[in-house]
GROMACS .gro file of N, CA and C in nm:
model
  171
    1MET      N    1  -6.950   8.678 -15.568
    1MET     CA    2  -6.916   8.750 -15.689
    1MET      C    3  -6.774   8.805 -15.672
    2ASN      N    4  -6.693   8.784 -15.773
    2ASN     CA    5  -6.557   8.836 -15.774
    2ASN      C    6  -6.555   8.960 -15.862
    3LEU      N    7  -6.539   9.077 -15.801
    3LEU     CA    8  -6.545   9.203 -15.874
    3LEU      C    9  -6.438   9.211 -15.982
    4GLY      N   10  -6.321   9.158 -15.956
    4GLY     CA   11  -6.215   9.157 -16.056
    4GLY      C   12  -6.256   9.084 -16.183
    5ARG      N   13  -6.324   8.972 -16.166
    5ARG     CA   14  -6.372   8.896 -16.282
    5ARG      C   15  -6.479   8.973 -16.360
    6VAL      N   16  -6.566   9.040 -16.288
    6VAL     CA   17  -6.672   9.118 -16.352
    6VAL      C   18  -6.610   9.228 -16.438
    7VAL      N   19  -6.516   9.302 -16.380
    7VAL     CA   20  -6.450   9.410 -16.453
    7VAL      C   21  -6.374   9.355 -16.573
    8TYR      N   22  -6.301   9.246 -16.553
    8TYR     CA   23  -6.227   9.184 -16.663
    8TYR      C   24  -6.321   9.143 -16.776
    9ARG      N   25  -6.433   9.086 -16.739
    9ARG     CA   26  -6.529   9.041 -16.841
    9ARG      C   27  -6.583   9.158 -16.923
   10THR      N   28  -6.608   9.272 -16.860
   10THR     CA   29  -6.656   9.389 -16.935
   10THR      C   30  -6.551   9.438 -17.032
   11GLN      N   31  -6.425   9.430 -16.991
   11GLN     CA   32  -6.317   9.475 -17.079
   11GLN      C   33  -6.299   9.380 -17.197
   12VAL      N   34  -6.310   9.251 -17.174
   12VAL     CA   35  -6.290   9.152 -17.280
   12VAL      C   36  -6.406   9.154 -17.379
   13THR      N   37  -6.528   9.158 -17.329
   13THR     CA   38  -6.645   9.151 -17.417
   13THR      C   39  -6.684   9.286 -17.473
   14GLY      N   40  -6.647   9.395 -17.404
   14GLY     CA   41  -6.688   9.527 -17.448
   14GLY      C   42  -6.835   9.555 -17.421
   15ARG      N   43  -6.896   9.472 -17.339
   15ARG     CA   44  -7.037   9.488 -17.306
   15ARG      C   45  -7.053   9.515 -17.158
   16PRO      N   46  -7.149   9.600 -17.122
   16PRO     CA   47  -7.172   9.624 -16.979
   16PRO      C   48  -7.238   9.502 -16.914
   17ILE      N   49  -7.224   9.494 -16.783
   17ILE     CA   50  -7.286   9.386 -16.706
   17ILE      C   51  -7.385   9.449 -16.609
   18LEU      N   52  -7.506   9.397 -16.608
   18LEU     CA   53  -7.611   9.446 -16.520
   18LEU      C   54  -7.604   9.371 -16.388
   19LEU      N   55  -7.593   9.446 -16.280
   19LEU     CA   56  -7.596   9.386 -16.146
   19LEU      C   57  -7.739   9.392 -16.096
   20THR      N   58  -7.782   9.283 -16.034
   20THR     CA   59  -7.921   9.276 -15.989
   20THR      C   60  -7.928   9.244 -15.840
   21SER      N   61  -8.040   9.278 -15.782
   21SER     CA   62  -8.072   9.242 -15.646
   21SER      C   63  -8.219   9.200 -15.645
   22ARG      N   64  -8.242   9.078 -15.605
   22ARG     CA   65  -8.378   9.024 -15.603
   22ARG      C   66  -8.446   9.034 -15.739
   23GLY      N   67  -8.367   9.012 -15.844
   23GLY     CA   68  -8.422   9.010 -15.979
   23GLY      C   69  -8.440   9.145 -16.044
   24ARG      N   70  -8.400   9.252 -15.977
   24ARG     CA   71  -8.415   9.386 -16.033
   24ARG      C   72  -8.278   9.447 -16.058
   25GLY      N   73  -8.265   9.515 -16.171
   25GLY     CA   74  -8.140   9.582 -16.201
   25GLY      C   75  -8.113   9.696 -16.105
   26ILE      N   76  -7.991   9.703 -16.052
   26ILE     CA   77  -7.957   9.810 -15.958
   26ILE      C   78  -7.836   9.890 -16.003
   27ALA      N   79  -7.753   9.832 -16.089
   27ALA     CA   80  -7.633   9.903 -16.136
   27ALA      C   81  -7.580   9.834 -16.261
   28ALA      N   82  -7.499   9.908 -16.335
   28ALA     CA   83  -7.433   9.851 -16.451
   28ALA      C   84  -7.283   9.875 -16.438
   29VAL      N   85  -7.206   9.775 -16.476
   29VAL     CA   86  -7.060   9.788 -16.475
   29VAL      C   87  -7.015   9.790 -16.620
   30GLN      N   88  -6.935   9.891 -16.652
   30GLN     CA   89  -6.891   9.910 -16.789
   30GLN      C   90  -6.741   9.943 -16.787
   31GLY      N   91  -6.668   9.894 -16.885
   31GLY     CA   92  -6.526   9.925 -16.894
   31GLY      C   93  -6.505  10.075 -16.914
   32LEU      N   94  -6.394  10.126 -16.865
   32LEU     CA   95  -6.368  10.269 -16.870
   32LEU      C   96  -6.360  10.321 -17.014
   33GLU      N   97  -6.292  10.248 -17.103
   33GLU     CA   98  -6.283  10.291 -17.243
   33GLU      C   99  -6.421  10.304 -17.305
   34ASP      N  100  -6.506  10.205 -17.283
   34ASP     CA  101  -6.642  10.209 -17.338
   34ASP      C  102  -6.722  10.324 -17.277
   35PHE      N  103  -6.705  10.346 -17.148
   35PHE     CA  104  -6.775  10.456 -17.081
   35PHE      C  105  -6.735  10.590 -17.141
   36GLU      N  106  -6.603  10.611 -17.157
   36GLU     CA  107  -6.555  10.737 -17.213
   36GLU      C  108  -6.602  10.757 -17.357
   37LYS      N  109  -6.602  10.650 -17.435
   37LYS     CA  110  -6.649  10.659 -17.574
   37LYS      C  111  -6.797  10.696 -17.577
   38THR      N  112  -6.876  10.632 -17.493
   38THR     CA  113  -7.019  10.660 -17.487
   38THR      C  114  -7.044  10.805 -17.443
   39ALA      N  115  -6.968  10.851 -17.344
   39ALA     CA  116  -6.983  10.989 -17.296
   39ALA      C  117  -6.948  11.089 -17.407
   40ASP      N  118  -6.841  11.062 -17.482
   40ASP     CA  119  -6.802  11.150 -17.593
   40ASP      C  120  -6.911  11.155 -17.699
   41GLU      N  121  -6.966  11.038 -17.733
   41GLU     CA  122  -7.072  11.032 -17.834
   41GLU      C  123  -7.196  11.108 -17.788
   42LEU      N  124  -7.229  11.096 -17.661
   42LEU     CA  125  -7.346  11.166 -17.608
   42LEU      C  126  -7.325  11.317 -17.613
   43ARG      N  127  -7.205  11.363 -17.576
   43ARG     CA  128  -7.177  11.507 -17.584
   43ARG      C  129  -7.189  11.556 -17.728
   44PHE      N  130  -7.140  11.478 -17.824
   44PHE     CA  131  -7.149  11.516 -17.965
   44PHE      C  132  -7.294  11.527 -18.011
   45VAL      N  133  -7.374  11.427 -17.977
   45VAL     CA  134  -7.515  11.427 -18.018
   45VAL      C  135  -7.588  11.545 -17.955
   46LYS      N  136  -7.561  11.574 -17.829
   46LYS     CA  137  -7.624  11.689 -17.764
   46LYS      C  138  -7.586  11.819 -17.833
   47ALA      N  139  -7.459  11.832 -17.870
   47ALA     CA  140  -7.412  11.953 -17.938
   47ALA      C  141  -7.479  11.969 -18.074
   48VAL      N  142  -7.494  11.860 -18.147
   48VAL     CA  143  -7.560  11.864 -18.278
   48VAL      C  144  -7.706  11.904 -18.261
   49CYS      N  145  -7.773  11.845 -18.164
   49CYS     CA  146  -7.915  11.877 -18.140
   49CYS      C  147  -7.931  12.023 -18.098
   50LEU      N  148  -7.845  12.071 -18.012
   50LEU     CA  149  -7.852  12.210 -17.968
   50LEU      C  150  -7.828  12.304 -18.086
   51SER      N  151  -7.731  12.273 -18.168
   51SER     CA  152  -7.702  12.354 -18.286
   51SER      C  153  -7.820  12.354 -18.382
   52PHE      N  154  -7.880  12.239 -18.404
   52PHE     CA  155  -7.995  12.228 -18.491
   52PHE      C  156  -8.113  12.308 -18.438
   53THR      N  157  -8.137  12.299 -18.309
   53THR     CA  158  -8.248  12.371 -18.246
   53THR      C  159  -8.229  12.522 -18.261
   54ARG      N  160  -8.108  12.569 -18.241
   54ARG     CA  161  -8.083  12.712 -18.255
   54ARG      C  162  -8.097  12.759 -18.399
   55THR      N  163  -8.065  12.673 -18.495
   55THR     CA  164  -8.076  12.707 -18.636
   55THR      C  165  -8.222  12.717 -18.680
   56VAL      N  166  -8.304  12.627 -18.629
   56VAL     CA  167  -8.445  12.622 -18.666
   56VAL      C  168  -8.522  12.740 -18.608
   57ASN      N  169  -8.490  12.778 -18.487
   57ASN     CA  170  -8.564  12.887 -18.419
   57ASN      C  171  -8.507  13.016 -18.462
   0.00000   0.00000   0.00000
């Protein structure tokens, strides 16, 4: 496996790649831009949920 190719492929396709060992997933490789975007979206959703929870109670 050529790690450079794996990273390049994630950047070109915008999709993560699942690394496996003996047929089981052990890690995922994701481009940095996609990772940061996903992390930002997750923080936003958590903030909205927390705000909603505090409003309801």
